Coordinates of C-alpha atoms in Angstrom, one line a residue:
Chain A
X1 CA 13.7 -3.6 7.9
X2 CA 13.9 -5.7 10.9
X3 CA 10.9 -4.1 12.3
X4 CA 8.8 -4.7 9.1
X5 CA 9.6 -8.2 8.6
X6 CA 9.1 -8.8 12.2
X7 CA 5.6 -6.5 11.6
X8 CA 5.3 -9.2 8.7
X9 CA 5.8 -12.1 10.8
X10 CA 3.1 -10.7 13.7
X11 CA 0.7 -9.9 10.9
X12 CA 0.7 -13.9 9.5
X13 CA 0.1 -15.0 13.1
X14 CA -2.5 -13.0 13.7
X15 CA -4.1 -14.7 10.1
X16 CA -3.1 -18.2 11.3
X17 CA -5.0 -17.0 14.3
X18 CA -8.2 -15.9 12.7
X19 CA -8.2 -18.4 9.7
X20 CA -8.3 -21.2 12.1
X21 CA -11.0 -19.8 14.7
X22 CA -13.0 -18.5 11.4
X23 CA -12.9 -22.4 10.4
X24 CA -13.3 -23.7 14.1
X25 CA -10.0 -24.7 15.2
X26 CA -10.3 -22.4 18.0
X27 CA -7.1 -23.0 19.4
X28 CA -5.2 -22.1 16.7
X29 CA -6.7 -19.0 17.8
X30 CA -5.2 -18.9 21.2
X31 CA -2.2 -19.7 20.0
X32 CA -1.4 -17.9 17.1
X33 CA -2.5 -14.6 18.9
X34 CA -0.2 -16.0 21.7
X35 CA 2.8 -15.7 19.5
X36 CA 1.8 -12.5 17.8
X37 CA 1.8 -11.1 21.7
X38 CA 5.2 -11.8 21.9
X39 CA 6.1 -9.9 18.8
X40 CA 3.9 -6.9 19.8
X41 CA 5.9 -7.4 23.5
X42 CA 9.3 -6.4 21.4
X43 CA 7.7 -3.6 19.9
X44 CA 6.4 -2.3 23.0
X45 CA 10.0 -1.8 24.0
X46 CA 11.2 -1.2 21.3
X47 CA 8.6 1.9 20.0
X48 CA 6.7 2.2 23.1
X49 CA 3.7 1.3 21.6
X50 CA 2.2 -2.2 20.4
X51 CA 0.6 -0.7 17.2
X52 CA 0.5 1.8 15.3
X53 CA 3.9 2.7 15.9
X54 CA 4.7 5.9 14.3
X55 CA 8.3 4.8 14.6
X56 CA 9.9 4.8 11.0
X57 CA 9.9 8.4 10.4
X58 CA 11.7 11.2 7.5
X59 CA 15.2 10.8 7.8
X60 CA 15.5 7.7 10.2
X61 CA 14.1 5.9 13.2
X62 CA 12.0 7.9 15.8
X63 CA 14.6 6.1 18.7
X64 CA 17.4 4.1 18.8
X65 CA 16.8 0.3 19.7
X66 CA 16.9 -0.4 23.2
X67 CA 19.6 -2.3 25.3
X68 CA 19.2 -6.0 24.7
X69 CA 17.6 -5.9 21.8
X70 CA 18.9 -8.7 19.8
X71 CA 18.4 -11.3 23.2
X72 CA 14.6 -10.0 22.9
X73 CA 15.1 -11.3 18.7
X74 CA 16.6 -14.3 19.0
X75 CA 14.6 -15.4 21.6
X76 CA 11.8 -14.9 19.6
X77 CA 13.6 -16.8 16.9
X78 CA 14.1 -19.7 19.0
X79 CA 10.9 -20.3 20.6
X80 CA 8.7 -19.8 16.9
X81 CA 10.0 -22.8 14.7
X82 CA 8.8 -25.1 17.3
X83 CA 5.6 -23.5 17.8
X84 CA 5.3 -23.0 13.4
X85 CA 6.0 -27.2 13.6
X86 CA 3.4 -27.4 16.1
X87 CA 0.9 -25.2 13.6
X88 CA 1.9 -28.3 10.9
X89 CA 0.8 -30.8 13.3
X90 CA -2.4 -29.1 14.2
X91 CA -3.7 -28.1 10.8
X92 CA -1.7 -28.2 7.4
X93 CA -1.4 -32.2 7.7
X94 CA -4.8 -32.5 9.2
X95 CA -7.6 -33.9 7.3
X96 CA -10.5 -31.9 7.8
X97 CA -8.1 -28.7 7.6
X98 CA -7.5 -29.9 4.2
X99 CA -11.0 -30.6 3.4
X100 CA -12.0 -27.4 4.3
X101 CA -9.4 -25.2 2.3
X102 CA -8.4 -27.1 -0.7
X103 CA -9.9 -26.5 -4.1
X104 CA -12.0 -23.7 -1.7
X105 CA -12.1 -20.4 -3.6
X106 CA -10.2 -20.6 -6.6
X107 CA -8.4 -17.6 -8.6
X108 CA -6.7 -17.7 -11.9
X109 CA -3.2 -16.3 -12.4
X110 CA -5.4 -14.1 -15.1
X111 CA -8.3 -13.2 -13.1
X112 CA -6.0 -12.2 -9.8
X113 CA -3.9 -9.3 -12.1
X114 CA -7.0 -7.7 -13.8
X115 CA -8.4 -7.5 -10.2
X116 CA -5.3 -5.8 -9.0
X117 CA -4.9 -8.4 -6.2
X118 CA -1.4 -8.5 -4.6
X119 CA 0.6 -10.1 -2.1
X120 CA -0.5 -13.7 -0.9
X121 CA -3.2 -13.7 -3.2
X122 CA -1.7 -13.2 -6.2
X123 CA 1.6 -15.6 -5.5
X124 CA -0.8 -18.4 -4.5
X125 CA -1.9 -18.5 -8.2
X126 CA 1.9 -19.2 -8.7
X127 CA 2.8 -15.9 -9.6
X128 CA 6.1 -15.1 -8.8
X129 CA 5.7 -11.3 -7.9
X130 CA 6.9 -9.8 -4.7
X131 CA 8.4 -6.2 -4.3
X132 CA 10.9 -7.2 -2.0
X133 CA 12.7 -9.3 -4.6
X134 CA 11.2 -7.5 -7.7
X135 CA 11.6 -4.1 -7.0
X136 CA 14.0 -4.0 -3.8
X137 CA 13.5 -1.1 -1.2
X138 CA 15.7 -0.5 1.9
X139 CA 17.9 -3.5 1.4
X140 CA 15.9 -6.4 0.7
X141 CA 18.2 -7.0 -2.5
X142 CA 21.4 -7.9 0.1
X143 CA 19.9 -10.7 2.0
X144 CA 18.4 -13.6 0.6
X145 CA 15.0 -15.7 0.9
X146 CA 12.4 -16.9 -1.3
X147 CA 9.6 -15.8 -2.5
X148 CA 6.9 -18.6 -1.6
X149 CA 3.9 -19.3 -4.4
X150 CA 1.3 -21.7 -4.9
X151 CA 0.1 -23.9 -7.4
X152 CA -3.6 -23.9 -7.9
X153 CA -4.4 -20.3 -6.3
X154 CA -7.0 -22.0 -3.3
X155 CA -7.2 -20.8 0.2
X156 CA -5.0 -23.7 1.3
X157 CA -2.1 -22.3 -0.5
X158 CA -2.8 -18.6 0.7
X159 CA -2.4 -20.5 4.0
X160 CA 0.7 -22.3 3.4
X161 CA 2.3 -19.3 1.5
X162 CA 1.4 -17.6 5.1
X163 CA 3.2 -20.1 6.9
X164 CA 5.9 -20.4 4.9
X165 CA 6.6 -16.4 4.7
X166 CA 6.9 -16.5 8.5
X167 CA 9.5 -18.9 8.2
X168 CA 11.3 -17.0 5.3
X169 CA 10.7 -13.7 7.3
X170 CA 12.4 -15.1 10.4
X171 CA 15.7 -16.5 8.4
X172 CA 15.6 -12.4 6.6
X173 CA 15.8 -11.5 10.2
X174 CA 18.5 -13.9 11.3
X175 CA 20.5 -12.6 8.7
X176 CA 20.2 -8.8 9.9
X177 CA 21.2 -9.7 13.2
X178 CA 24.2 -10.7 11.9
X179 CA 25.2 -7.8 9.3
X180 CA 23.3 -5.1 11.7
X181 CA 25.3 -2.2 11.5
X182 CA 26.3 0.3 13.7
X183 CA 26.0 4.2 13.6
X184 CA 23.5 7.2 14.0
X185 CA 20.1 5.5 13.4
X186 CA 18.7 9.2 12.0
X187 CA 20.6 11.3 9.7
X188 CA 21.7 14.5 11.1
X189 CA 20.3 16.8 8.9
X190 CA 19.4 19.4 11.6
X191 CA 16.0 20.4 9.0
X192 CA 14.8 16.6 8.8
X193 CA 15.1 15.3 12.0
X194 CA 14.8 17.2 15.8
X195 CA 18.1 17.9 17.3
X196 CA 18.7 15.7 21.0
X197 CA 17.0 16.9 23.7
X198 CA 20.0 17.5 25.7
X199 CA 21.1 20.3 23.0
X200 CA 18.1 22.3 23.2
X201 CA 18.9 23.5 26.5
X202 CA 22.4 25.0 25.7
X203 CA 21.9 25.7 22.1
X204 CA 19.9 28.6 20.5
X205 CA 19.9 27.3 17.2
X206 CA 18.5 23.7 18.4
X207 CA 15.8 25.3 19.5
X208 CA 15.1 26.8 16.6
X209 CA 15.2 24.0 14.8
X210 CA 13.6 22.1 17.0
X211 CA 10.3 24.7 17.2
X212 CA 10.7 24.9 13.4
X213 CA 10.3 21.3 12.8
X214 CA 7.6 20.9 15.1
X215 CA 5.5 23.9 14.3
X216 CA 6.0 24.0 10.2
X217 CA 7.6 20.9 9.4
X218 CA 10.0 21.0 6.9
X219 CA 9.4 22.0 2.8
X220 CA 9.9 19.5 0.1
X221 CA 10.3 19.9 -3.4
X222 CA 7.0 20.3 -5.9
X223 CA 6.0 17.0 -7.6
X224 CA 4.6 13.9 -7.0
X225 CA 5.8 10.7 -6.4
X226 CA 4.2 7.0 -5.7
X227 CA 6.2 4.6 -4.0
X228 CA 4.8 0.8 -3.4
X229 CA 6.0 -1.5 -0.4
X230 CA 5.5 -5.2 0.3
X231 CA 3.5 -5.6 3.0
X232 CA 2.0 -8.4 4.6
X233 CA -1.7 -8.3 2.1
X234 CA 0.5 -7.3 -0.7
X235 CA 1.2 -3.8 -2.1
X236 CA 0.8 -0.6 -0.1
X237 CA 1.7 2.2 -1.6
X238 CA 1.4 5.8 -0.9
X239 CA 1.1 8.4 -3.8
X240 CA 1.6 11.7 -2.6
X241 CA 1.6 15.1 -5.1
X242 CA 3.2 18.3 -3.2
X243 CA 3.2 22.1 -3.9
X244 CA 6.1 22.6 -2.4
X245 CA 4.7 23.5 1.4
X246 CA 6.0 21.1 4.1
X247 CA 2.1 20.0 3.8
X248 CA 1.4 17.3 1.3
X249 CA -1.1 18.9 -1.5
X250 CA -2.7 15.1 -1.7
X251 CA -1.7 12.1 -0.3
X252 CA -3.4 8.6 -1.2
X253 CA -3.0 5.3 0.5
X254 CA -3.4 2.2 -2.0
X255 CA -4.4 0.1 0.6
X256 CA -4.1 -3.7 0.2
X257 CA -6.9 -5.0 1.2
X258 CA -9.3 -2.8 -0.7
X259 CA -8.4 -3.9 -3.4
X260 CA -8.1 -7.7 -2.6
X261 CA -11.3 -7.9 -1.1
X262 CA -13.1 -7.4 -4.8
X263 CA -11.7 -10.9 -5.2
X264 CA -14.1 -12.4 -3.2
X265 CA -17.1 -12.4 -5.9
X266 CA -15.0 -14.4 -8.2
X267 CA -13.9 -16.5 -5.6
X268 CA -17.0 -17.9 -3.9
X269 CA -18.9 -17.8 -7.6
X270 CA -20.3 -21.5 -7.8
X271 CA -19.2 -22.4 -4.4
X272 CA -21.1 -23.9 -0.9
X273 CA -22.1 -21.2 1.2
X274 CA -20.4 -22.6 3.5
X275 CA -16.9 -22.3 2.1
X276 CA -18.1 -18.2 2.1
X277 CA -16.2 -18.2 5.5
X278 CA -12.9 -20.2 4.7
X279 CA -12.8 -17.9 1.3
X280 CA -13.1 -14.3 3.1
X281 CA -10.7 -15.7 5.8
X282 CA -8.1 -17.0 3.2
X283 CA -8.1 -13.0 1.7
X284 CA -7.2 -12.1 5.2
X285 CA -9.0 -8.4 4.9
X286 CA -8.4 -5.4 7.6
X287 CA -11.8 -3.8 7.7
X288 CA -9.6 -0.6 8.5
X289 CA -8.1 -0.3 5.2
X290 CA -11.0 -1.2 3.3
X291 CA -14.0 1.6 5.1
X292 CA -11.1 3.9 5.4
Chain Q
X1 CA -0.3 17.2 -29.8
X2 CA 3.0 18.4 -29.3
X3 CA 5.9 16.3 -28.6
X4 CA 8.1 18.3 -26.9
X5 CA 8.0 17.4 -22.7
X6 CA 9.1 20.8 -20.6
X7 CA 11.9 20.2 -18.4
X8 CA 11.2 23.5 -15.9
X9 CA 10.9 23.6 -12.2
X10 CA 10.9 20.1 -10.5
X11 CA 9.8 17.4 -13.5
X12 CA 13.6 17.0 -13.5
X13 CA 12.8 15.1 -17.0
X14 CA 16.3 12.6 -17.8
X15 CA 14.9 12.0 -21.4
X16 CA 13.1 15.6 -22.7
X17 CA 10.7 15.9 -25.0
X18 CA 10.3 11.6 -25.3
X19 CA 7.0 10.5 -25.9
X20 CA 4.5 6.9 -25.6
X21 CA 1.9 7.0 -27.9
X22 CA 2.0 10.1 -28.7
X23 CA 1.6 11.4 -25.4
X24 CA 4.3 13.2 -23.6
X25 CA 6.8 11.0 -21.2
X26 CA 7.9 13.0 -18.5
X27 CA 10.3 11.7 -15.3
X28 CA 9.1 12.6 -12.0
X29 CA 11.7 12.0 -9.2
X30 CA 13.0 8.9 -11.0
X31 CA 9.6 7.7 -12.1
X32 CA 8.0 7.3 -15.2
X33 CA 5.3 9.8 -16.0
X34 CA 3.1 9.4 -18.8
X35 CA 0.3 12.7 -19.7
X36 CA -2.5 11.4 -22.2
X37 CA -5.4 13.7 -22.9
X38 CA -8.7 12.4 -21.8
X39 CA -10.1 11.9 -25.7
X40 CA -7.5 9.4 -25.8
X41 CA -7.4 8.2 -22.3
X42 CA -9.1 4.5 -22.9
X43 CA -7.0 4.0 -26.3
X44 CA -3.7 4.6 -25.1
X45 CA -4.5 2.3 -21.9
X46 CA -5.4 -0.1 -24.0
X47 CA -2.2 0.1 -26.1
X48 CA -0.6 0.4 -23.0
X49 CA -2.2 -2.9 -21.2
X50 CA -1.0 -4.7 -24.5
X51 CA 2.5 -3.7 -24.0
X52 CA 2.8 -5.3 -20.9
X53 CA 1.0 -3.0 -18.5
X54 CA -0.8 -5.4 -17.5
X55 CA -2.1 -4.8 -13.9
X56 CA -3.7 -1.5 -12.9
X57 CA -2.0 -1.2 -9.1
X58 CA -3.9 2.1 -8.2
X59 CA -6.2 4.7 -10.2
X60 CA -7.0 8.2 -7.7
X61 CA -7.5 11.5 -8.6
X62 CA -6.3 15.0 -7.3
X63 CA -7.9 17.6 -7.0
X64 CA -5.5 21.1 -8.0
X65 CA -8.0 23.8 -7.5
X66 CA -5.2 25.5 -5.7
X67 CA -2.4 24.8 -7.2
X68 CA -2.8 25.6 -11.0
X69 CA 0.8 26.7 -11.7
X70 CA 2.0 23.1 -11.3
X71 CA 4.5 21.9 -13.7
X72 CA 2.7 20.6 -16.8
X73 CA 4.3 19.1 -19.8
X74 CA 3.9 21.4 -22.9
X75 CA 0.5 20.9 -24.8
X76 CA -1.7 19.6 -21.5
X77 CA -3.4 22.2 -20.4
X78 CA -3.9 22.1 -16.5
X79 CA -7.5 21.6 -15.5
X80 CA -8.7 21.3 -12.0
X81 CA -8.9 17.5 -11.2
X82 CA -6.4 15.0 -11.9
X83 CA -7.2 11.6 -12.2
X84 CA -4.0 9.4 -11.9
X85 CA -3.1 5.2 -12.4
X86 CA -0.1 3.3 -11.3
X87 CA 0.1 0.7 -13.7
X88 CA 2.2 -2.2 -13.0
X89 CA 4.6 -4.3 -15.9
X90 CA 4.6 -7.9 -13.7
X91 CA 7.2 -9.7 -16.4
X92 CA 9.7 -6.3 -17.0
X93 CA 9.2 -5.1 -13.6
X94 CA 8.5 -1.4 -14.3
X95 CA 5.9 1.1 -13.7
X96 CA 4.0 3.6 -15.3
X97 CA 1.9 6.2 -14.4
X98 CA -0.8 8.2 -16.3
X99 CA -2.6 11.3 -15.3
X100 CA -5.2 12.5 -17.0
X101 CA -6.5 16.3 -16.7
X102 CA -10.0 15.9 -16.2
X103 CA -12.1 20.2 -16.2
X104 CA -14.3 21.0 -13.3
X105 CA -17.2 21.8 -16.1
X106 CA -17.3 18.5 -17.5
X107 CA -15.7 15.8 -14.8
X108 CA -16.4 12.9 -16.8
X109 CA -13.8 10.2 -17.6
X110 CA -14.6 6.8 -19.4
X111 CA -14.0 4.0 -17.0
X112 CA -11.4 1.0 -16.9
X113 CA -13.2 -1.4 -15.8
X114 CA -13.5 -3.6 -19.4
X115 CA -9.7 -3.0 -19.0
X116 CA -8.7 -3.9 -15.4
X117 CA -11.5 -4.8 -13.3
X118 CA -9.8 -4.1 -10.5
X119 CA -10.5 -0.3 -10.9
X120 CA -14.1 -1.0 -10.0
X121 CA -14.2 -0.3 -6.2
X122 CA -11.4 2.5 -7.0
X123 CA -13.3 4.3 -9.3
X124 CA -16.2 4.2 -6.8
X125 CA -14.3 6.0 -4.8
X126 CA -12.9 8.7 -6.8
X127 CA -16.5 9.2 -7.6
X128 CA -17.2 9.5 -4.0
X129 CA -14.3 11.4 -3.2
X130 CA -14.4 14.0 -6.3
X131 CA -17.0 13.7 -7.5
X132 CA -15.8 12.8 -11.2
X133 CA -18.0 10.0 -12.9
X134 CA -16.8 7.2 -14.8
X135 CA -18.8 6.7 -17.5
X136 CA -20.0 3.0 -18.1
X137 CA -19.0 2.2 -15.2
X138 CA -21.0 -0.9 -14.0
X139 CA -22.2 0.5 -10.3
X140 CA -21.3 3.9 -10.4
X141 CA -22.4 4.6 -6.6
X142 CA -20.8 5.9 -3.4
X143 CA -18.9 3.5 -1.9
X144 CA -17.3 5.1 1.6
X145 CA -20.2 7.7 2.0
X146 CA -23.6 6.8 2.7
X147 CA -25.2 6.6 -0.4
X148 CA -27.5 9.6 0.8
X149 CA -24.6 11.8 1.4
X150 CA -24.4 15.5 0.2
X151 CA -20.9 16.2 -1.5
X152 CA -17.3 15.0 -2.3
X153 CA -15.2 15.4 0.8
X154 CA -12.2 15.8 -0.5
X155 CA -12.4 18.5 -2.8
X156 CA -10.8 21.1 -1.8
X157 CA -13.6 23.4 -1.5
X158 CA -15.3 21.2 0.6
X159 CA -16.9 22.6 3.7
X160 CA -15.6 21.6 7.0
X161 CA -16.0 22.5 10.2
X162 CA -19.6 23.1 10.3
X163 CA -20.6 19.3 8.9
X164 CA -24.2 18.5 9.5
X165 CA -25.1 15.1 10.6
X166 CA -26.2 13.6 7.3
X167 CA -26.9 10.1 8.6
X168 CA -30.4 8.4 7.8
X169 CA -32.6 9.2 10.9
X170 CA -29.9 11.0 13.0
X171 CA -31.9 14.0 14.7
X172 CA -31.7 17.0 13.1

């Protein structure tokens, strides 16, 4: 959880980043992709890799956190309200910021939900809808925040909901530095998860379980299941139908952004073509989940 | 029709033999499950989207060419695809989702998009992927492939391995 909203926080910068060089504040761009390098420098050390972690696995965490974690957090905590005040300065007061976004590409509450749009998009049309609140997963129902929404469903307030989420993300992550608990951070279900390194060299039956998990994998029941997750762009959700073999039968991503992006026609429709760029900005698509 | 839901194997079903529309309701690891026949597939979405279903999250199909003995509600006979939706209830905060047993003879399924407009670039790709056409639907055209391509890639019969380079002007 603190890794996601962290992920969350990394993934706004990175739009503050791009909506302002798409728009021409091109330091915006330095910056914001300064401050996301900071968050990807914590999951370095943390996972050992800046993206694409592979890190949340079944039955846990791939690794414990390392030493000093929480100094690597809170540092982080205190040096980005200062730089978030500076982003106010730089653009949400500014004039020709506001020129440029508001009244730019507007959606209807109605329009967004018969286009499936999620996340951002759909809450800057002031609906309130956000899986963390509305349909809680790890334990997003035990710490609180708000669930930020426009009013008029414009690219501006995609931007400020962005903003604002950064802030609300950081204060979720304040408050699990403070209830973090301790204890394994992988259940010890030795047909789950690989057994420590350490027994494998005294233990026959750690090795076996450790070749067995790592050749076959382990079996899961028959069925199918689709489970949806907040994420930055809105809802990802994976749907997943087994025949009972520890491969999945079928596994499909719903991937945010593909669905977002069909948004845009309704968006620009009777707009300047050169709002086109502020409008596919505000969506904030990943190419990589939409030619997947 | 019938209205009883089986309750074998894994469908671990907490309210047997309940039905919506007359379809049969079935749980699937806690979820709701809802199996409509394909005559009655646009109807009971319909009736569905009025009930406050209003927002199609996700429509994909599988394709169960092997793996016919799946657990199947009594009266739905399995075919080889499946198409399947996730739809999403905003104001009671529940989900619902449909599959749809669509045969290998005839993959046709009439499309959503009058209903949920969102399902345009999904069904694109289920037609892409599978191969199963929505009828009506406004662009019915590949939409990850090149449009040129030969195939559905993720049927399960699909050829792989020996792939050849279908790309316009790639040498041959």
């Amino acid at each position: 959880m603190l890794l996601s909203e962290l992920n969350r926080m990394s993934s706004h910068l990175l739009f503050m980043a791009t909506n302002g060089m798409d728009l021409g504040a091109v330091s915006m761009m330095i910056y914001g992709w300064r401050e996301r390098e900071e968050v990807l420098r914590f999951f370095q050390k943390v996972t050992g890799l800046r993206m694409n972690h592979n890190f949340i696995r079944p039955g846990g965490l791939a690794a414990d956190l390392p030493a000093g974690w929480r100094d690597d957090v809170l540092r982080l905590l205190d040096m980005l309200p200062d730089r978030l005040e500076e982003y106010d300065v730089l653009m949400t007061g500014q004039p020709i910021w506001r020129e440029r976004l508001q009244g730019v590409g507007v959606i209807t509450p109605t329009e967004a939900l018969a286009l499936g749009a999620t996340g951002p998009i759909l809450r800057s049309t002031g609906v309130e809808w956000d899986l963390r609140r509305d349909m809680p997963y790890l334990r997003y129902d035990e710490v609180d925040f708000d669930v930020v929404v426009g009013t008029y469903g414009d690219a501006f307030d995609r931007y400020a909901i962005r903003l604002n989420e950064i802030r609300e993300s950081m204060g979720i992550v304040r408050q699990i530095l403070d209830r973090m608990p301790s204890g394994d951070y992988r259940i010890q279900d030795k047909k789950v998860t690989p057994p420590p390194r350490a027994r494998i060299d005294e233990s026959m039956e750690a090795l076996i379980h450790h070749f067995k998990i790592f050749t076959e994998g382990f079996r899961v029941p028959e069925g199918e299941v689709y489970v949806g997750i907040e994420s930055p762009r809105g809802e990802i959700g994976c749907y997943i139908a087994s025949d009972g073999s520890p491969t999945p039968y079928r596994m499909h991503m719903r991937a945010p952004s593909f669905v977002n992006i069909q948004c845009l026609p309704h968006m620009m429709r009777g707009g300047l073509v050169a709002d086109a760029v502020a409008v596919i900005s505000s969506v904030d698509p990943v190419l990589g989940e939409v030619d997947r | 029709m019938s209205d009883q839901a089986t309750n074998e194997g894994t469908e671990m079903s907490a309210d047997e033999g309940s039905e919506l529309h007359g379809c049969p309701l079935v749980d699937s690891r806690g979820q709701e499950v809802l199996h409509v026949p394909r005559d009655r597939y646009t109807e009971v979405l319909r009736a569905l989207t009025d009930e406050g279903y209003a927002m199609c999250v996700d429509l994909t199909a599988v394709d169960y060419s092997r793996f016919m003995d799946r657990d199947l509600p009594e009266g739905i006979e399995p075919e080889r695809f499946e198409v399947v939706v996730n739809l999403l209830d905003i104001s009671n905060r529940r989900r619902l989702r449909v599959r749809v047993q669509v045969p290998e003879s005839d993959p046709v399924v009439p499309t959503l998009f009058d209903l949920h407009p969102g399902t345009e670039a999904m069904e694109r790709e289920v037609y892409d992927m599978f191969g199963i056409s929505f009828s009506d639907h406004p662009d019915p055209s590949r939409i990850l492939m090149p449009e040129d391509w030969i195939g559905h890639p993720l049927r399960k019969d699909y050829e792989t391995g020996s792939i050849p380079v279908q790309f316009k002007g790639a040498p041959t």
